[in-house]
Amino acid sequence: MKNCRVQLLFTDKDMVIKILTVSIILLTVTGCQNGRQPKVGPSIQAETREAGHSYIAFTALTGQYWQIWTISSDGGNLKQITNSKMDKRFPTWSADHGAIYYSSTNGQLYCMNVAANEEKQIYASPERYESLIESPGGVYHVLVHFDSQRLDDADLWITAAGELNLKILLKDKGYQNAPSWSSDGNQLVYVDSTGYRTEEVCQLDIQSRRRIQLTNNNRTDMLPSYSPNDSRIVFVSDRTGDYEIWIMNSDGGNDKQLTESPGLDSFPCWSPDGNKIAFISGRSGELALWIMNADGSGQKQVTHGMQCMYSSWQRTFGK
Amino acid sequence: MRNISIICSLIAILSINCYAQSELLQITRVSHSVKSISIPNNEDVIIRFNVNEACNCRVVFFDQLANQLRVFDIPNANSGPQEIRWDGLNYSGNPTQDEVVLYIIEATTSDGRNAVYNPADQTGGLSMKTLEYTFDRETEKIEYVLPKACKVRIRVGLKDGMFLGNIVDWEPQEAGRHQFIWEGTDSSKIFNVKNRKDLELQMTCYTLPDNTIIVNSRPSQQHISKPADLVNVKREKLWAIKGKDIHYQHDPRICHQPQFSITFPTAQKKDENQVCLSGIVPVRIDIAPEDFIQLVNARFEVMIFVDGIFIHEVEEGMSPFTYQFDTTNLLQGRHVLTVNILGYHDHIGVLSQQLIIGERQ
């Protein structure tokens, strides 16, 4: 069936030529603009395990360790991706969807080539890193660096993808973590600890390093993520006394609560088209992956019978 | 002029009538004979109060989750003093399992007017921030005075370092002077920090409502924990919890030192108290099932210390949590590994484990 589809697609020779031409131009432009050779992860073009579906990566307790799993957006194709004897945290997709980055509980970073089933440690260092995110086009990596001597001290560092040339991107008092790229790669949203048990969502302009605080309520606002068109930010807040998923405009205005359930609702991420949000919820008695519409309607449990944490949906930047 | 007089007279008559109809039914002079009772010692409490007119009276006892434990009716009570006696047992004749019980008095007249005595909103859950205590290192005596009955926690830790556990773990205590002996050990009885300069004792407490009876029904303190269904809204209908001390707002079942275990899947165990390690070894931390949900819902951090020195921290904890412990930089011999589980709702679990570090593998 798959072969038939491929044959049908390629019967129009003109169309094929047009697609190839556009692809070459796009690749050339991207390469020139950035002047960099991506990347540390495997360069496998868009994950095509099942045409028409995008994939969500998450961690699940598998035996004694938390492993990376993926599932397609319709809830099918559940697949265990990693198998090594260590806990995995904060999985994120590479820009080309061919790899998943994650960190270990010891603060070491790894890259899993999904197609080749190959796990590789990256940026090996005695330092402790977490939450690697790859910029649009796979040019830069931003990651969270933890101070090994001091409690609750973390900063954002940046490097050209694959080059062990880490530089401080943002270092403030306390910790800055959970970064997420805008689709044009010019901004990040991240979390800044502003006091005891208070975290606020902030925005950083990469070029000017100008920071804007987007939330201000002396509660915990965390795990922000830009929508694919950058107009909105989904995040988690405990301002109602319970961790729930919220959404706001990218300037911090018009915030709205999307979930309301006892227990944890956290780790939200956008679908590539911006119409849906995946998240982790404990409302059913197990920490499961859920999907809802971006307005909070249609909340549906996707995984069953497994304890899950974190979620990362394949993103298509620039839409 | 005549019209004005008539209007004034009518107003006066109406006012008198309204006053007569709105005469307040009142519950006054409420007292309890004792603040605490011990069920094993067959103690009971007498609740006394006054009503200012004939009415039906009811005294209802609730636990902290607003579950009704027992009801005492005094039908057709005359105006004047009333009393009931409670032995700490619930409807089924079993000892109440909660250490903190609230009573509410209701009075209703035959024409439907009623009064309720429930000072919990005004008197319960107030943070007592300025309490002073003393710790005499020679006599090992901790002493403090509570101006009101409170729930009390005293936490031990090292300044800018690890926590060592609660030596008083959210116990309900009467107003007055309290003193007890603490020999200076942590909850694992491994460290003695009595003479350390960086020792910090942190006392946290909030007031219990005036209509509280403290019930001791067990020979030793045990926590009533339940893994799921920790959300209780019924409580708020009976007494206010919003805006009060954060621990008063919590479901009382979660207010205690969380429990967890430390295991070394690949290590040799020398005896019950010591583990022999060498090289890089996994250290597994498992939150106890009864504390898992509340910690996950509140989120928690994991902090790891060796011999009191910070070595690792994970902001977003999970359970089980496996840390690859590199022992190669440690001197051979005895060491202590301490793990702190820091719930974001201010509940901290503490556990230490003695280690013997052997030769490098």
mmCIF file of N, CA and C in Angstrom, chain A residues 61 64-66 85-90 105-107 128 146-152 175 196-197 199 220 222 243 262-264 267 287 309-310, chain B residues 160-161 231 282 284 292-293 296-299 301 303 305 310-325 342-346:
data_model
loop_
_atom_site.group_PDB
_atom_site.id
_atom_site.type_symbol
_atom_site.label_atom_id
_atom_site.label_comp_id
_atom_site.label_asym_id
_atom_site.label_seq_id
_atom_site.Cartn_x
_atom_site.Cartn_y
_atom_site.Cartn_z
ATOM 1 N N LEU A 61 8.281 4.937 32.243
ATOM 2 C CA LEU A 61 8.968 3.992 33.124
ATOM 3 C C LEU A 61 8.900 2.612 32.484
ATOM 4 N N GLN A 64 13.074 -0.763 35.190
ATOM 5 C CA GLN A 64 13.555 0.089 36.282
ATOM 6 C C GLN A 64 13.986 1.476 35.823
ATOM 7 N N TYR A 65 13.979 1.709 34.529
ATOM 8 C CA TYR A 65 14.490 2.989 34.027
ATOM 9 C C TYR A 65 13.444 3.724 33.202
ATOM 10 N N TRP A 66 13.598 5.025 33.131
ATOM 11 C CA TRP A 66 12.746 5.863 32.281
ATOM 12 C C TRP A 66 13.370 5.897 30.890
ATOM 13 N N LYS A 85 20.733 1.483 30.220
ATOM 14 C CA LYS A 85 20.445 1.440 31.656
ATOM 15 C C LYS A 85 20.718 2.786 32.318
ATOM 16 N N MET A 86 19.891 3.741 32.008
ATOM 17 C CA MET A 86 19.929 5.030 32.704
ATOM 18 C C MET A 86 18.578 5.721 32.475
ATOM 19 N N ASP A 87 18.226 6.591 33.400
ATOM 20 C CA ASP A 87 16.987 7.357 33.246
ATOM 21 C C ASP A 87 17.192 8.442 32.205
ATOM 22 N N LYS A 88 16.174 8.649 31.387
ATOM 23 C CA LYS A 88 16.221 9.705 30.379
ATOM 24 C C LYS A 88 15.262 10.817 30.764
ATOM 25 N N ARG A 89 15.652 12.046 30.443
ATOM 26 C CA ARG A 89 14.836 13.209 30.810
ATOM 27 C C ARG A 89 14.789 14.194 29.651
ATOM 28 N N PHE A 90 13.763 14.993 29.614
ATOM 29 C CA PHE A 90 13.606 16.111 28.674
ATOM 30 C C PHE A 90 13.929 15.752 27.219
ATOM 31 N N THR A 105 19.889 11.464 34.200
ATOM 32 C CA THR A 105 19.721 12.068 35.525
ATOM 33 C C THR A 105 21.042 12.610 36.050
ATOM 34 N N ASN A 106 22.142 12.151 35.488
ATOM 35 C CA ASN A 106 23.446 12.671 35.917
ATOM 36 C C ASN A 106 23.827 13.952 35.195
ATOM 37 N N GLY A 107 22.971 14.409 34.271
ATOM 38 C CA GLY A 107 23.247 15.669 33.591
ATOM 39 C C GLY A 107 24.148 15.519 32.387
ATOM 40 N N ARG A 128 27.300 19.715 34.139
ATOM 41 C CA ARG A 128 25.964 19.106 34.100
ATOM 42 C C ARG A 128 25.028 19.909 33.199
ATOM 43 N N PHE A 146 23.920 23.530 34.736
ATOM 44 C CA PHE A 146 23.721 23.616 36.190
ATOM 45 C C PHE A 146 25.061 23.820 36.884
ATOM 46 N N ASP A 147 25.078 24.720 37.818
ATOM 47 C CA ASP A 147 26.277 24.953 38.613
ATOM 48 C C ASP A 147 26.493 23.750 39.523
ATOM 49 N N SER A 148 27.664 23.155 39.429
ATOM 50 C CA SER A 148 27.898 21.933 40.199
ATOM 51 C C SER A 148 28.189 22.218 41.668
ATOM 52 N N GLN A 149 28.440 23.457 42.001
ATOM 53 C CA GLN A 149 28.789 23.783 43.384
ATOM 54 C C GLN A 149 27.620 24.387 44.166
ATOM 55 N N ARG A 150 26.706 24.999 43.443
ATOM 56 C CA ARG A 150 25.651 25.733 44.147
ATOM 57 C C ARG A 150 24.281 25.159 43.845
ATOM 58 N N LEU A 151 23.444 25.170 44.885
ATOM 59 C CA LEU A 151 22.077 24.687 44.720
ATOM 60 C C LEU A 151 21.269 25.704 43.922
ATOM 61 N N ASP A 152 20.334 25.188 43.156
ATOM 62 C CA ASP A 152 19.371 26.029 42.447
ATOM 63 C C ASP A 152 20.030 27.130 41.615
ATOM 64 N N TYR A 175 17.982 30.414 38.782
ATOM 65 C CA TYR A 175 18.116 29.576 37.614
ATOM 66 C C TYR A 175 17.209 30.018 36.471
ATOM 67 N N TYR A 196 11.715 32.571 46.105
ATOM 68 C CA TYR A 196 11.472 31.252 46.671
ATOM 69 C C TYR A 196 10.189 30.666 46.090
ATOM 70 N N ARG A 197 10.336 29.557 45.409
ATOM 71 C CA ARG A 197 9.197 28.849 44.836
ATOM 72 C C ARG A 197 8.394 29.706 43.849
ATOM 73 N N GLU A 199 8.468 31.080 39.864
ATOM 74 C CA GLU A 199 9.111 31.002 38.560
ATOM 75 C C GLU A 199 8.223 31.746 37.579
ATOM 76 N N THR A 220 4.331 29.637 40.382
ATOM 77 C CA THR A 220 5.200 28.907 39.462
ATOM 78 C C THR A 220 4.578 28.877 38.078
ATOM 79 N N MET A 222 5.808 27.811 34.318
ATOM 80 C CA MET A 222 6.983 27.073 33.830
ATOM 81 C C MET A 222 6.703 26.375 32.499
ATOM 82 N N TYR A 243 -1.145 22.398 39.423
ATOM 83 C CA TYR A 243 -0.463 22.613 38.139
ATOM 84 C C TYR A 243 -1.414 22.317 36.986
ATOM 85 N N PRO A 262 -7.788 17.609 39.041
ATOM 86 C CA PRO A 262 -6.943 17.412 40.209
ATOM 87 C C PRO A 262 -5.658 16.710 39.808
ATOM 88 N N GLY A 263 -4.583 17.054 40.469
ATOM 89 C CA GLY A 263 -3.306 16.421 40.150
ATOM 90 C C GLY A 263 -2.549 17.178 39.086
ATOM 91 N N LEU A 264 -1.493 16.540 38.638
ATOM 92 C CA LEU A 264 -0.547 17.204 37.748
ATOM 93 C C LEU A 264 -1.054 17.252 36.308
ATOM 94 N N PHE A 267 4.094 19.505 31.188
ATOM 95 C CA PHE A 267 4.889 19.160 30.004
ATOM 96 C C PHE A 267 4.099 19.320 28.706
ATOM 97 N N LEU A 287 0.256 8.566 35.283
ATOM 98 C CA LEU A 287 0.802 9.688 34.527
ATOM 99 C C LEU A 287 0.787 9.290 33.055
ATOM 100 N N MET A 309 6.358 10.745 31.487
ATOM 101 C CA MET A 309 6.816 12.092 31.857
ATOM 102 C C MET A 309 7.310 12.774 30.580
ATOM 103 N N TYR A 310 7.263 14.078 30.572
ATOM 104 C CA TYR A 310 7.777 14.901 29.471
ATOM 105 C C TYR A 310 7.022 14.597 28.171
ATOM 106 N N ASP B 160 22.552 26.328 54.577
ATOM 107 C CA ASP B 160 22.874 26.259 53.147
ATOM 108 C C ASP B 160 23.242 24.845 52.710
ATOM 109 N N GLY B 161 22.743 23.863 53.400
ATOM 110 C CA GLY B 161 23.102 22.495 53.050
ATOM 111 C C GLY B 161 21.915 21.562 53.147
ATOM 112 N N VAL B 231 -7.844 15.259 46.851
ATOM 113 C CA VAL B 231 -8.482 16.561 46.708
ATOM 114 C C VAL B 231 -9.795 16.551 47.466
ATOM 115 N N PRO B 282 24.818 2.380 40.257
ATOM 116 C CA PRO B 282 23.494 3.017 40.290
ATOM 117 C C PRO B 282 22.949 3.092 41.712
ATOM 118 N N ARG B 284 19.342 3.829 43.469
ATOM 119 C CA ARG B 284 17.929 3.966 43.096
ATOM 120 C C ARG B 284 17.116 4.505 44.265
ATOM 121 N N PHE B 292 3.707 8.977 46.803
ATOM 122 C CA PHE B 292 4.061 9.191 45.400
ATOM 123 C C PHE B 292 3.163 10.247 44.736
ATOM 124 N N ILE B 293 1.850 10.071 44.879
ATOM 125 C CA ILE B 293 0.926 10.959 44.169
ATOM 126 C C ILE B 293 1.078 12.407 44.632
ATOM 127 N N VAL B 296 4.331 13.854 43.251
ATOM 128 C CA VAL B 296 4.270 14.082 41.798
ATOM 129 C C VAL B 296 3.365 15.279 41.501
ATOM 130 N N ASN B 297 2.241 15.341 42.175
ATOM 131 C CA ASN B 297 1.318 16.454 41.936
ATOM 132 C C ASN B 297 1.928 17.798 42.318
ATOM 133 N N ALA B 298 2.717 17.781 43.392
ATOM 134 C CA ALA B 298 3.317 19.036 43.846
ATOM 135 C C ALA B 298 4.642 19.308 43.138
ATOM 136 N N ARG B 299 5.217 18.301 42.496
ATOM 137 C CA ARG B 299 6.550 18.296 41.918
ATOM 138 C C ARG B 299 7.590 18.258 43.036
ATOM 139 N N GLU B 301 12.106 17.982 43.967
ATOM 140 C CA GLU B 301 13.512 17.951 43.588
ATOM 141 C C GLU B 301 14.192 16.816 44.332
ATOM 142 N N MET B 303 17.964 15.939 45.910
ATOM 143 C CA MET B 303 19.315 16.437 46.203
ATOM 144 C C MET B 303 20.108 15.322 46.862
ATOM 145 N N PHE B 305 23.792 14.218 48.740
ATOM 146 C CA PHE B 305 24.961 14.698 49.486
ATOM 147 C C PHE B 305 25.817 13.490 49.882
ATOM 148 N N PHE B 310 27.171 18.671 49.143
ATOM 149 C CA PHE B 310 26.283 18.575 47.988
ATOM 150 C C PHE B 310 27.021 18.019 46.779
ATOM 151 N N ILE B 311 26.429 17.000 46.135
ATOM 152 C CA ILE B 311 27.072 16.490 44.914
ATOM 153 C C ILE B 311 26.145 16.513 43.688
ATOM 154 N N HIS B 312 24.845 16.481 43.909
ATOM 155 C CA HIS B 312 23.981 16.429 42.722
ATOM 156 C C HIS B 312 22.570 16.894 43.060
ATOM 157 N N GLU B 313 21.924 17.467 42.045
ATOM 158 C CA GLU B 313 20.568 17.981 42.212
ATOM 159 C C GLU B 313 19.791 17.763 40.925
ATOM 160 N N VAL B 314 18.571 17.359 41.052
ATOM 161 C CA VAL B 314 17.693 17.250 39.883
ATOM 162 C C VAL B 314 16.416 18.007 40.180
ATOM 163 N N GLU B 315 16.117 18.981 39.336
ATOM 164 C CA GLU B 315 14.982 19.869 39.608
ATOM 165 C C GLU B 315 13.628 19.162 39.483
ATOM 166 N N GLU B 316 13.502 18.360 38.459
ATOM 167 C CA GLU B 316 12.212 17.723 38.204
ATOM 168 C C GLU B 316 12.360 16.249 38.541
ATOM 169 N N GLY B 317 12.004 15.906 39.773
ATOM 170 C CA GLY B 317 12.227 14.539 40.226
ATOM 171 C C GLY B 317 11.221 13.563 39.657
ATOM 172 N N MET B 318 11.583 12.317 39.668
ATOM 173 C CA MET B 318 10.660 11.266 39.255
ATOM 174 C C MET B 318 10.952 10.031 40.105
ATOM 175 N N SER B 319 10.057 9.102 40.086
ATOM 176 C CA SER B 319 10.244 7.908 40.915
ATOM 177 C C SER B 319 9.816 6.671 40.134
ATOM 178 N N PRO B 320 10.662 5.633 40.079
ATOM 179 C CA PRO B 320 11.991 5.595 40.663
ATOM 180 C C PRO B 320 12.950 6.538 39.939
ATOM 181 N N PHE B 321 13.982 6.876 40.657
ATOM 182 C CA PHE B 321 14.992 7.805 40.155
ATOM 183 C C PHE B 321 16.331 7.118 40.328
ATOM 184 N N THR B 322 17.080 6.972 39.245
ATOM 185 C CA THR B 322 18.355 6.254 39.344
ATOM 186 C C THR B 322 19.500 7.203 39.023
ATOM 187 N N TYR B 323 20.393 7.320 39.969
ATOM 188 C CA TYR B 323 21.556 8.194 39.835
ATOM 189 C C TYR B 323 22.805 7.333 39.715
ATOM 190 N N GLN B 324 23.634 7.629 38.728
ATOM 191 C CA GLN B 324 24.890 6.875 38.564
ATOM 192 C C GLN B 324 25.934 7.527 39.466
ATOM 193 N N PHE B 325 26.231 6.870 40.550
ATOM 194 C CA PHE B 325 27.073 7.435 41.603
ATOM 195 C C PHE B 325 28.533 7.065 41.344
ATOM 196 N N LEU B 342 12.716 17.003 48.036
ATOM 197 C CA LEU B 342 12.107 18.288 48.399
ATOM 198 C C LEU B 342 10.824 18.512 47.603
ATOM 199 N N GLY B 343 9.705 18.256 48.239
ATOM 200 C CA GLY B 343 8.432 18.542 47.589
ATOM 201 C C GLY B 343 8.212 20.037 47.511
ATOM 202 N N TYR B 344 7.657 20.513 46.410
ATOM 203 C CA TYR B 344 7.470 21.958 46.231
ATOM 204 C C TYR B 344 6.368 22.515 47.134
ATOM 205 N N HIS B 345 5.677 21.633 47.850
ATOM 206 C CA HIS B 345 4.716 22.105 48.834
ATOM 207 C C HIS B 345 5.307 22.071 50.233
ATOM 208 N N ASP B 346 6.636 22.149 50.296
ATOM 209 C CA ASP B 346 7.342 22.290 51.571
ATOM 210 C C ASP B 346 7.291 21.029 52.425
#
